[in-house]
Every structure is written in structure tokens, then in C-alpha cells.
Coordinates of C-alpha atoms and ligand atoms in Angstrom, one line a residue:
X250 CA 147.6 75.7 78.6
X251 CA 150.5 73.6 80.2
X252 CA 153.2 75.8 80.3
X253 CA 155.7 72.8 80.9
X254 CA 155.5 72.4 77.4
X255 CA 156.5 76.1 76.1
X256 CA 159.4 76.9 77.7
X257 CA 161.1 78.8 74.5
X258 CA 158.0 80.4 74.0
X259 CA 157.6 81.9 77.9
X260 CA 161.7 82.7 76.8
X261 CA 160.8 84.5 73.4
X262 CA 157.2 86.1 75.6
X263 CA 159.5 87.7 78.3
X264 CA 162.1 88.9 75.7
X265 CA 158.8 90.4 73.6
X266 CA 157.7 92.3 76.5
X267 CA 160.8 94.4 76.4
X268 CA 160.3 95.5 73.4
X269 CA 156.4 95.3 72.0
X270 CA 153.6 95.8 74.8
X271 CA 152.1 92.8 75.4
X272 CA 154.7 91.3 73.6
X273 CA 152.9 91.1 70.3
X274 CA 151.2 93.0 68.0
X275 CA 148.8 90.3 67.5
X276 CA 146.4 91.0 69.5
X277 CA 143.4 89.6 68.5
X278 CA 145.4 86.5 69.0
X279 CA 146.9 87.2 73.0
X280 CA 145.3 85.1 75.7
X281 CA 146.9 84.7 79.7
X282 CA 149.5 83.2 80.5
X283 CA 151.4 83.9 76.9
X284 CA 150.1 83.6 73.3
X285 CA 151.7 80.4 71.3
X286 CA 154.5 82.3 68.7
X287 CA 154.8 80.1 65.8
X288 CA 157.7 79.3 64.2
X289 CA 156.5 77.4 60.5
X290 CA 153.0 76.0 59.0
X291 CA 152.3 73.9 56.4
X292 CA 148.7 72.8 55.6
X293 CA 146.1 72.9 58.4
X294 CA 149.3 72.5 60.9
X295 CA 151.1 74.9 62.3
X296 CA 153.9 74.0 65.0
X297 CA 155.7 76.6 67.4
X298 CA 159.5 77.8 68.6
X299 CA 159.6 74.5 71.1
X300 CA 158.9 72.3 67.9
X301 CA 155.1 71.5 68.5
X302 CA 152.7 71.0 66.1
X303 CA 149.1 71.5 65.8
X304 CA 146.0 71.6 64.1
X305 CA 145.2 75.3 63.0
X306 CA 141.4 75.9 63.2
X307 CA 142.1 79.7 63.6
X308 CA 143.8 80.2 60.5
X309 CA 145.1 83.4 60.7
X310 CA 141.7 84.9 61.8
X311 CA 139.6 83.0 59.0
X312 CA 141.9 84.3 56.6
X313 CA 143.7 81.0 55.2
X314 CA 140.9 79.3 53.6
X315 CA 143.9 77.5 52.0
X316 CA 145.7 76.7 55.3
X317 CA 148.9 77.7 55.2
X318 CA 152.0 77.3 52.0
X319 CA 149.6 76.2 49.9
X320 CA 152.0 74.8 46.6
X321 CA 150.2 76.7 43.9
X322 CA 150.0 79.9 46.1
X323 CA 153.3 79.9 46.9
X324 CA 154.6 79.3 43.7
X325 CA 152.2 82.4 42.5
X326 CA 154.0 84.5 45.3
X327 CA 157.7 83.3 44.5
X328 CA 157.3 83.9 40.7
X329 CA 156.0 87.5 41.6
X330 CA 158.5 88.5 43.7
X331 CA 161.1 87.6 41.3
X332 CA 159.6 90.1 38.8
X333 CA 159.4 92.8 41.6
X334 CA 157.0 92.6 45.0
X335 CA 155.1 96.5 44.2
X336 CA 155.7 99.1 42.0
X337 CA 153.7 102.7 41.6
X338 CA 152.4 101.7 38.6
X339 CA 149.2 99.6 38.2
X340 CA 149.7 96.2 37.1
X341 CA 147.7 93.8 35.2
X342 CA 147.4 91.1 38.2
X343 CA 145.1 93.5 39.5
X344 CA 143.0 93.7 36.8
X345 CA 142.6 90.0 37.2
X346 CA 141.8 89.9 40.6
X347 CA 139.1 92.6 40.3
X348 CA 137.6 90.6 37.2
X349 CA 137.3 87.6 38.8
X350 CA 135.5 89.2 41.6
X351 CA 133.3 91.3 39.8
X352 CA 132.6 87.9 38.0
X353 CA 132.1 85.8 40.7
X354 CA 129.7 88.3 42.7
X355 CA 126.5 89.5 41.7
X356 CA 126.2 93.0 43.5
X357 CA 130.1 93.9 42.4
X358 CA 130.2 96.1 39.2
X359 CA 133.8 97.6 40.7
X360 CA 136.3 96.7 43.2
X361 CA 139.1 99.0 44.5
X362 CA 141.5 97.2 46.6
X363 CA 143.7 98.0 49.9
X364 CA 145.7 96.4 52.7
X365 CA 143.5 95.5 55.1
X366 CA 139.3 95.2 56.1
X367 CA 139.5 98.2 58.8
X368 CA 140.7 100.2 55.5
X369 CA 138.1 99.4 53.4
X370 CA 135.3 99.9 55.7
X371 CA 136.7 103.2 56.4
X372 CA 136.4 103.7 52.5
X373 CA 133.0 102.3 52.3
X374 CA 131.9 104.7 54.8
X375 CA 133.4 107.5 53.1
X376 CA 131.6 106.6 49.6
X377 CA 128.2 106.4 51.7
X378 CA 128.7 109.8 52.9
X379 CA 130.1 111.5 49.7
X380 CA 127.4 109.3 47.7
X381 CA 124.2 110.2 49.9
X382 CA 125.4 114.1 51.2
X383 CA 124.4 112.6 54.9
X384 CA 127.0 111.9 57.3
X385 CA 125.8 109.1 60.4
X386 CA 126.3 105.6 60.0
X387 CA 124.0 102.6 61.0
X388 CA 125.4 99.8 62.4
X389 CA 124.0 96.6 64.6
X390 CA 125.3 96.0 68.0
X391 CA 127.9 94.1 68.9
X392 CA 129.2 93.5 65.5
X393 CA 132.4 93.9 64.3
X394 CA 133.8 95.8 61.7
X395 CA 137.3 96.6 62.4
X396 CA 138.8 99.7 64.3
X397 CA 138.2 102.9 62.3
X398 CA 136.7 105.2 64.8
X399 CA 132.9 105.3 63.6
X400 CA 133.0 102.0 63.5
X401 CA 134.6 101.2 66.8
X402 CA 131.2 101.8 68.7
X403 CA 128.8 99.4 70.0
X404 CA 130.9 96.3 70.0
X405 CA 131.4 95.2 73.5
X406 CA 128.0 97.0 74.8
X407 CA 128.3 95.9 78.9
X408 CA 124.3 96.0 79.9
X409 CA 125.1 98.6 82.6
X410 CA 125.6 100.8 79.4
X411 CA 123.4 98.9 76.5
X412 CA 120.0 100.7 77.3
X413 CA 116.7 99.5 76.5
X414 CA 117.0 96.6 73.9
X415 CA 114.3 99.2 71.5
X416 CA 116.7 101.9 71.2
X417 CA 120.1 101.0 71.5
X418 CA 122.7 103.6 73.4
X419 CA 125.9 103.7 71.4
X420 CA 129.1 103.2 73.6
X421 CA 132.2 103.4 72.4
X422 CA 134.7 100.2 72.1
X423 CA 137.8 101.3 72.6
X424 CA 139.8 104.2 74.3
X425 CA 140.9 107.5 72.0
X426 CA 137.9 107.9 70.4
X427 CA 136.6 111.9 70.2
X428 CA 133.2 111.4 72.0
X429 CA 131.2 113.2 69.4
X430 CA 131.7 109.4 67.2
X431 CA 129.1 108.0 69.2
X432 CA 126.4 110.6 68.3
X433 CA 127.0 109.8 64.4
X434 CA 125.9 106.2 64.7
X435 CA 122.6 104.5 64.8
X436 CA 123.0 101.2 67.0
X437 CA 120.0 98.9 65.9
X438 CA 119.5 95.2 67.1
X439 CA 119.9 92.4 65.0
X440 CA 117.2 90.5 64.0
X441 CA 114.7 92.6 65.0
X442 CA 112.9 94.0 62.0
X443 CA 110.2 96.2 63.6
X444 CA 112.9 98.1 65.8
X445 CA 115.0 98.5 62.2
X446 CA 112.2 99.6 60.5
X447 CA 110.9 101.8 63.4
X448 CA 114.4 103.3 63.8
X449 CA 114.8 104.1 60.1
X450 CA 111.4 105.7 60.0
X451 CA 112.6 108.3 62.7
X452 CA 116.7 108.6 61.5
X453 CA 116.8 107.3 57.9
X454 CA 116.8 110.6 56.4
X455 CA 120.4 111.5 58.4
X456 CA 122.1 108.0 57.8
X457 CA 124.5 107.6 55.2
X458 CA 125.1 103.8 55.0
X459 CA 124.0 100.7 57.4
X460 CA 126.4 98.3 57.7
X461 CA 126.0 94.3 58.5
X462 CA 128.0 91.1 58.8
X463 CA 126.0 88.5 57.5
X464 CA 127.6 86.2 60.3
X465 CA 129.4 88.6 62.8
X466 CA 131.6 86.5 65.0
X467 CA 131.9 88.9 68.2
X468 CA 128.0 89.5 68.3
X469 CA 128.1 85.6 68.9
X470 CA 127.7 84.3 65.1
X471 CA 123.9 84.9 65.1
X472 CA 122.2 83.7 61.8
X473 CA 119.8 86.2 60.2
X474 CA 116.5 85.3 60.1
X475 CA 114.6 84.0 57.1
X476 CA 114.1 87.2 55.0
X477 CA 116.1 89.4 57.5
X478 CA 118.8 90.5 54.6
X479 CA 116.0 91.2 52.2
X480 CA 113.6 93.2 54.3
X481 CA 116.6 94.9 55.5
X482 CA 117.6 95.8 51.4
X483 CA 113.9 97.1 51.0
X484 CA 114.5 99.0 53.9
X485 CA 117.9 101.0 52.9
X486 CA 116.8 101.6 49.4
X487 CA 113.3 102.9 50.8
X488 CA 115.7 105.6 52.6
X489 CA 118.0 105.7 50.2
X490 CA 120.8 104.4 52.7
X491 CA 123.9 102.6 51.0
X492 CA 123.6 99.1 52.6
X493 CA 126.8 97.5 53.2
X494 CA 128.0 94.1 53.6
X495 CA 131.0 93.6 55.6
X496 CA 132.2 90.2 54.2
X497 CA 135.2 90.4 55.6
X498 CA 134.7 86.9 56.9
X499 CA 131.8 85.9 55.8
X500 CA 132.8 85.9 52.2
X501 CA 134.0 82.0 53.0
X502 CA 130.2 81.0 53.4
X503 CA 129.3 81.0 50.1
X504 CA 130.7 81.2 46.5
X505 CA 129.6 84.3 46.0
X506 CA 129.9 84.8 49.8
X507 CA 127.6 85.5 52.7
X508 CA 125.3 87.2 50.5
X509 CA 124.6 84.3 48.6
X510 CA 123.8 82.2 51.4
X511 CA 121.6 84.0 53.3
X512 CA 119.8 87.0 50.2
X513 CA 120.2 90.6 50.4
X514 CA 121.6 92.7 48.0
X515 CA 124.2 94.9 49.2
X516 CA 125.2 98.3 46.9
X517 CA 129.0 98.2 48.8
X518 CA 131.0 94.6 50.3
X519 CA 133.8 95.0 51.9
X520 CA 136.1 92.0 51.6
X521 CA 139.4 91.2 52.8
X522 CA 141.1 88.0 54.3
X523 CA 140.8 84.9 52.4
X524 CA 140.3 87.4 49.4
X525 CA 144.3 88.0 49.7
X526 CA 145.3 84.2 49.4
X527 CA 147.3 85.1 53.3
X528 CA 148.7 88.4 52.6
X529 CA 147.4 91.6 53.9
X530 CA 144.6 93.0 51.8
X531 CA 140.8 94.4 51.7
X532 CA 138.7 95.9 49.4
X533 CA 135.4 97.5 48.4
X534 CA 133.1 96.3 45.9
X535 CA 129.9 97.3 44.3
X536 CA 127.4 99.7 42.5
X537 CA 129.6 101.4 39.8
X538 CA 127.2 104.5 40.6
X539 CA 128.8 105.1 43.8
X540 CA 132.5 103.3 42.7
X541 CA 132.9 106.2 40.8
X542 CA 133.6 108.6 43.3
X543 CA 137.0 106.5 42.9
X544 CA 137.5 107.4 39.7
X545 CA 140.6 109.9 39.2
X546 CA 139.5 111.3 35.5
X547 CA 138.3 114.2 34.6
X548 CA 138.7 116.5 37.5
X549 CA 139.9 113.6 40.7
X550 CA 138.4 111.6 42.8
X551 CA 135.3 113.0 44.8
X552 CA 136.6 110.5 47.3
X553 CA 140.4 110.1 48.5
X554 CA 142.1 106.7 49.1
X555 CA 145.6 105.6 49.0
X556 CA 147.7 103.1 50.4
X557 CA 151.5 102.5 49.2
X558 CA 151.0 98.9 49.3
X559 CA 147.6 98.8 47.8
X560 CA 147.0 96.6 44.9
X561 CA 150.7 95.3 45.1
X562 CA 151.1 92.6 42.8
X563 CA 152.3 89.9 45.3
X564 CA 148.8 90.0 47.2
X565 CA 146.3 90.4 44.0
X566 CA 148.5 86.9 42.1
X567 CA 148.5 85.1 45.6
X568 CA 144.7 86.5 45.7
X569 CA 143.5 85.1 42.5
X570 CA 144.9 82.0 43.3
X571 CA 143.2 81.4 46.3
X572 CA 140.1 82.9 44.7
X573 CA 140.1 80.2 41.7
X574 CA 141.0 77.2 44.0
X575 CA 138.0 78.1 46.0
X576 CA 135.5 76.9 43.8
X577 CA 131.5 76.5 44.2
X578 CA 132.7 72.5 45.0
X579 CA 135.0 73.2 47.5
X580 CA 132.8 76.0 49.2
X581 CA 130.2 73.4 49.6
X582 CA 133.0 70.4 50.4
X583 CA 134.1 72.4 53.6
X584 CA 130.7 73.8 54.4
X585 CA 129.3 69.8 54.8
X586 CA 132.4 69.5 56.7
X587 CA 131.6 72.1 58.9
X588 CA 127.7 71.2 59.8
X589 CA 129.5 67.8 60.6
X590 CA 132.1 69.8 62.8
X591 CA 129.0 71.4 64.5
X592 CA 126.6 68.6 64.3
X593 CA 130.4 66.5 66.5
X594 CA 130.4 69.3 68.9
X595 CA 126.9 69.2 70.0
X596 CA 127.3 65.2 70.8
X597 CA 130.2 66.3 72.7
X598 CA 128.5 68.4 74.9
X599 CA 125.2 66.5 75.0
X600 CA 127.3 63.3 75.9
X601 CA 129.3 65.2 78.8
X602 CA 126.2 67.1 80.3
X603 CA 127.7 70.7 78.8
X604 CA 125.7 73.7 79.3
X605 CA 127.3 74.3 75.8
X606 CA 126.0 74.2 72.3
X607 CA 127.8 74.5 68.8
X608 CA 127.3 77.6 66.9
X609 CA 128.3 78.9 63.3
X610 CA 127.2 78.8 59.5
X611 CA 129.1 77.2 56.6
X612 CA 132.9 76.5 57.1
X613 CA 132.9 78.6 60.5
X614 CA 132.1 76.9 63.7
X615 CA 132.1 77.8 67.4
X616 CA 131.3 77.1 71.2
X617 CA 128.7 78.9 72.8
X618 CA 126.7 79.2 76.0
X619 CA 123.2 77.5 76.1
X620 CA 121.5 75.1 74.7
X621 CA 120.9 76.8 71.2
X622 CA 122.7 80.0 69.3
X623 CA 121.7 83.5 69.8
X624 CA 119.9 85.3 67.7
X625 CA 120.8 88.5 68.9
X626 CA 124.3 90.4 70.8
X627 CA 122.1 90.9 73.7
X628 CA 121.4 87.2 74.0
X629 CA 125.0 85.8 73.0
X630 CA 126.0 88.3 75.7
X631 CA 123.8 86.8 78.4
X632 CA 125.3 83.5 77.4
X633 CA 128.8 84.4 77.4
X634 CA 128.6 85.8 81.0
X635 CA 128.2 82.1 82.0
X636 CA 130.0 80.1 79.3
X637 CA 133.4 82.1 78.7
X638 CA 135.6 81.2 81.1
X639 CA 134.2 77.7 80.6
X640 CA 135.0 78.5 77.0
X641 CA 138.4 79.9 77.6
X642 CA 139.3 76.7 79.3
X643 CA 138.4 74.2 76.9
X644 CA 140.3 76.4 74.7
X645 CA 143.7 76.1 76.5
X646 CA 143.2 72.2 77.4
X647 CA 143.0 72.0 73.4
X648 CA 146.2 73.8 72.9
X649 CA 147.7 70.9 74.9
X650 CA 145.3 68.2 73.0
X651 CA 147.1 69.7 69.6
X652 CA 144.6 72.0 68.5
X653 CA 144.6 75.9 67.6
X654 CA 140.7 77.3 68.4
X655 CA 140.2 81.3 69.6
X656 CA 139.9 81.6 73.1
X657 CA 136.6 82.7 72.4
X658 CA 135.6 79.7 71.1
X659 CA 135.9 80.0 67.3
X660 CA 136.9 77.2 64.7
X661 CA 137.1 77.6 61.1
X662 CA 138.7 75.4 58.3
X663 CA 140.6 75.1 55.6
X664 CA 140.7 73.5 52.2
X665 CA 143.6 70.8 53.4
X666 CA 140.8 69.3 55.8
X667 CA 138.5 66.3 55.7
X668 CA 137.4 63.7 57.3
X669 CA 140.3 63.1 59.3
X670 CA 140.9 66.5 60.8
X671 CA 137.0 66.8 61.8
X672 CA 137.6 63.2 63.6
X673 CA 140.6 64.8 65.3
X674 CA 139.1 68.0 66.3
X675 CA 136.0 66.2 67.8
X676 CA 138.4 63.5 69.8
X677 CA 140.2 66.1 70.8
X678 CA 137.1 68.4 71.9
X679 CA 136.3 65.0 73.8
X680 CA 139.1 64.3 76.2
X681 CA 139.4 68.3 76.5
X682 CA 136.0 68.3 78.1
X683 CA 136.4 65.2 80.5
X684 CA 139.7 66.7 81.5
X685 CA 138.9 70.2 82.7
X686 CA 135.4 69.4 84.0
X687 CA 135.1 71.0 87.8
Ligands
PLP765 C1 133.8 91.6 60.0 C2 135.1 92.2 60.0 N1 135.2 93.5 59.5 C3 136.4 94.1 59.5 C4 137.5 93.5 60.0 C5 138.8 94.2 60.0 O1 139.7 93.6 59.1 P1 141.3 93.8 59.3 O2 141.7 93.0 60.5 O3 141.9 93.2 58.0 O4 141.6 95.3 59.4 C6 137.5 92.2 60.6 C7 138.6 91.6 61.2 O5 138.6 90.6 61.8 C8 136.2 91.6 60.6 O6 136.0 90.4 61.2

């Protein structure tokens, strides 16, 4: 990133660093020499404290599926907050929100909402337990799922630690976390039935719930294989495991989210992000069998959740919104945009000479090492070791070509796109390339 450019925001960085470490508590979002702060955003555009503006193919961490001020989202959140912004008592716009969900999605008899995905995974892992009397947790490695501790294992496996690509060794993911976490989860590959299966044969009697994101962005975006999902259903419900979609951003993929688009039949989801039309929420869906351990009559709930802000009425209105705006034609709209996003990408690099390929499913796109998309962590991490600091630079040369990617490499869009912003984002992807090349 030219840092000519940014003065007021290396001003507002320094200041930051006083008082926040880091200087934000956006973290996800921090990259060397100083994360962009942004001052306003309208649409797909979002322009910063020294008055430039750019595309946003980030989005708030896939959350916007809008972009950002959409009119009839605001106008949902201004009317609302006129009447009140949360109250203790439940509200009807909940009631809405859960309706339209347990409408729209096959495997969601009941919803129960929160503030944010880490919250609701932490609650889906607590149903699995209570439900099932177990207490371990399967998971796939290198995905994703937020940072409640039982979760937070396995992400960032290094190969000095990974262990033989048959059985897993759980490592943990972040600092803080009591060591006895990584003995209560099962890491499995992804993609690799006869290890799941084999792996289930020997611990599916302790596990509690296996977790998966249908398109988990830190493991590399890997696709699941024909079939994968469905085996993997068979599988849980032969053990009597409470399979859990995380699709927490994969719910974009499909109307009725990831699950629709690549089979499976989850008995929890977790959602969250563009599920909360860009305020903070998340939530838990499924089998009313197990929602019921929710349920406060007759005696409590067998399982405890709170959450002052949960349910407040000025994320389930802007919710719905963005729920009913995103409609079966607009999830396949932006999804043919997207394979055209990827389909631009791969011509760039092919053109150029790249050791680099285009990844991603639906709306969701990324750069990756190689000359095709991993199927596995183990892989995506082999390709990373080469590609990322390639990847990090085109990602800072775009910031100065106008456009907001991850410095990982990860594009998404929103509804406001079309033609013209793919033509833009593949121009700019262009001139990026022929102007950090070695
Ligand atoms: C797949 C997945 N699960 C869970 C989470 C955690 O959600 P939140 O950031 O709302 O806590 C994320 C966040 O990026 C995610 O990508």
C-alpha cells in the first residue's frame, strides 16, 4: 500500500495505538504497515478518513451481502430505532425473522438467535453435548469456526505440529487456552472419507457433534467432493453425532445456503453475518428435538443462553430485510457473477505467467497458490507457503488500484454489483499484477 496516500489514517493509526493494541479491534481486518479506517460507505464503495474511495470486495467479512446503507435496510433500522433499539421483552420482529428462516431452510424447525457466529457455535456445541450425554467435538482441520475455546484448535496446524495426514494431532490456535481443550476434539481431514469413516469407527461413540463449513475460507475454500456432505450425514446419524453446519458464511452460496448447494442434511446451522442485514448477530437453527433444550417451560432450559442484546429488534427488522431482498434470483444473479469474477481471475494470471489460480464457490472468490484449488488444509497450506506473500502484495497494490480484497486473498460481493464492478475488479487485478511483478 502507498502510504503517501494515507496520511490521516497513519495520524488516526498512531493515535489508536495509544489507546487500543494494535490500534483496532478489528483484527481480522489488520495488515502491516496500518489497516485502512473508514470513514462512510455507500453501496459496494466504501472511502476512508483522507477522502478515498473504493470498491469493497470484503464487505465487512462476507457479511454485507447488501453492501453497505442499503435504502430499504436503513429505512427498516431508522423506523425501529424510533420505536426503541432493545427491550427485555420479546418482540414480534423476531418472530419474523425466525419464520422466514425456518421457511426458507429445510433442516431449520427452530432458530434461537444471538450477537454474533462464535456465540452460536458455542451454543451449538452445548446442545450437542446436553443432547447426545458425550462431551468431545469433531471438527476438520484448518477450518474455522470462531474463537470459543473448543473450537479454537486445529486452525492454523504448522506441519512441524500437523502429524500424519491419517490421524490428525489437534493443536491449539491461539494462546489462553486450558490444554486439556485439545484432548476433547477429534481433528479429521477434509475430503477424505475413509479417514472420517475410519476415525468415527474408533471415537464416534465419545463425540458429541462434528462440525463443518461447507466452504471454510481459512482451510483455503476447498469444495467438498461429490457426495462428501451426504456420506458425511450417513456417517453422524450412524453414530448418533449431531452434525453441524457452520454457515456462517457460507449461507450466501445458496438460497437456502451452503447446504443447498452442495447436499447434506445438517440437524444444527449456525448462521450469522449476512443473516443480520450488517448488525451484529448469529444464531442456531435446526431439529426441534434438540432446539428444545432451549425451551424455558416447564422446569427451564436444560441448556443456558443469554445475551442482553440477543434478538434486539433493530438487528432481526434489518435481518429480515436483507433476508427477503436476497431472493433465489439474486443468489443466482451474484453467483454467475462470481464464476465470471473467477473465471477473469484465472485469465489474469494465465495471461501474466502467475503461479496463481482463482478459488471460491458461488458469490465468494479468492487467490490462491497453484495451478488449481485445494482440496484439502494440508494442500491449501503447501500452497500458501509459496503464494502468500505474493498474495499479500497484490492485495496492497489493489488498495492503491481502488479496491478492498483480504490480505489473504479473499473477494466476495454484494447485491449493488454487476457487470461493471466485475470489469473493474479484473482491470484492476490486471495492472496490480504487471506492477508488483519481481
Ligand atoms: C465459518 C465461521 N464460523 C464462525 C465465525 C465467527 O463469527 P463471528 O465473527 O460473528 O463471531 C466466523 C467468522 O468469520 C466464520 O467465518
Amino acid at each position: 500500500m502507498s502510504t503517501a496516500a494515507t496520511s490521516a489514517t497513519r495520524l488516526l493509526f498512531e493515535e489508536a495505538c495509544r489507546y487500543i493494541p494494535g490500534g483496532t479491534s478489528r483484527v481480522h481486518y489488520f495488515h502491516e504497515p496500518y489497516p485502512i479506517y473508514a470513514r462512510s460507505a455507500a453501496g459496494c464503495r466504501v472511502t476512508d478518513v483522507d477522502g478515498v474511495e473504493r470498491l469493497d470486495f470484503v464487505n465487512n467479512m462476507t457479511s454485507l451481502i447488501h453492501g453497505h446503507a442499503h435504502p430499504a435496510i436503513v429505512a427498516a433500522i431508522v423506523r425501529q430505532a424510533q420505536r426503541g433499539t432493545a427491550w427485555s421483552e420479546p418482540g414480534e420482529e423476531e418472530v419474523h425473522l425466525a419464520r422466514h428462516l425456518v421457511e426458507r431452510v429445510p433442516s431449520i424447525e427452530q432458530v434461537r438467535f444471538g450477537n454474533s457466529g462464535t456465540e452460536n457455535v458455542m451454543l451449538a456445541v452445548k446442545l450437542a453435548r446436553e443432547f447426545t450425554g458425550r462431551h468431545r467435538i469433531a471438527k476438520f482441520e484448518g477450518f474455522y469456526h470462531g474463537y470459543y475455546d473448543y473450537v479454537q484448535v486445529s486452525v492454523k496446524s504448522a506441519p512441524t505440529a500437523w502429524g500424519p495426514e491419517t490421524a490428525p494431532v489437534s493443536t491449539p490456535n491461539s494462546g489462553g487456552l486450558s490444554p486439556e481443550v485439545l484432548g476433547e476434539v477429534l481433528t479429521v481431514p477434509f475430503n477424505n472419507l475413509d479417514v472420517v469413516e475410519r476415525l468415527l469407527d474408533q471415537h464416534g461413540h465419545e463425540i458429541a457433534c462434528f462440525l463443518v463449513d461447507p466452504l471454510a475460507s481459512q482451510a483455503g475454500s476447498p469444495i467438498p467432493d461429490p457426495g462428501f456432505l451426504d456420506r458425511l450425514t450417513a456417517l453422524t446419524r450412524h453414530h448418533g453425532i449431531v452434525l453441524v453446519y457452520d454457515e456462517i458464511v457460507s449461507f450466501r452460496l445458496g438460497y437456502a445456503g451452503g447446504q443447498e448447494r452442495y447436499g447434506g442434511t445438517p440437524d444444527l446451522t449456525t448462521l450469522g453475518k449476512i443473516m443480520g442485514g450488517g448488525l451484529p448477530v448469529g444464531a442456531v437453527g435446526g431439529r426441534a428435538e434438540i432446539m428444545q433444550l432451549l425451551d424455558p417451560r416447564g422446569g427451564g432450559p436444560r441448556v443456558l443462553s443469554g445475551g442482553t442484546f440477543s434478538a434486539n429488534p433493530l438487528t432481526m427488522v434489518a435481518g429480515l430485510v436483507a433476508m427477503e431482498h436476497y431472493t433465489r434470483a439474486e443468489v443466482d444473479r451474484l453467483n454467475t457473477l462470481g464464476a465470471r469474477v473467477r473465471a477473469g481471475m484465472d485469465d489474469v494470471f494465465r495471461r501474466h505467467g502467475e503461479a496463481l489460480c482463482a478459488g471460491g464457490d458461488g458469490s465468494f472468490a479468492r487467490i490462491l497458490g497453484g495451478d488449481r484449488p485445494p482440496r484439502t488444509y494440508r494442500e491449501f497450506a503447501a500452497s500458501s507457503a509459496v503464494a502468500s506473500r505474493r498474495i499479500a502484495g497484490l492485495h496492497a497494490a489493489l488498495l492503491d488500484e481502488g479496491v478492498i480484497i483480504t490480505r489473504a486473498g479473499t473477494a466476495c460481493l454484494s447485491t449493488p454489483m454487476g457487470d461493471a464492478e466485475v470489469e473493474a475488479f479484473l482491470a484492476a487485478l490486471d495492472r496490480a499484477v504487471v506492477r508488483t511483478r519481481t
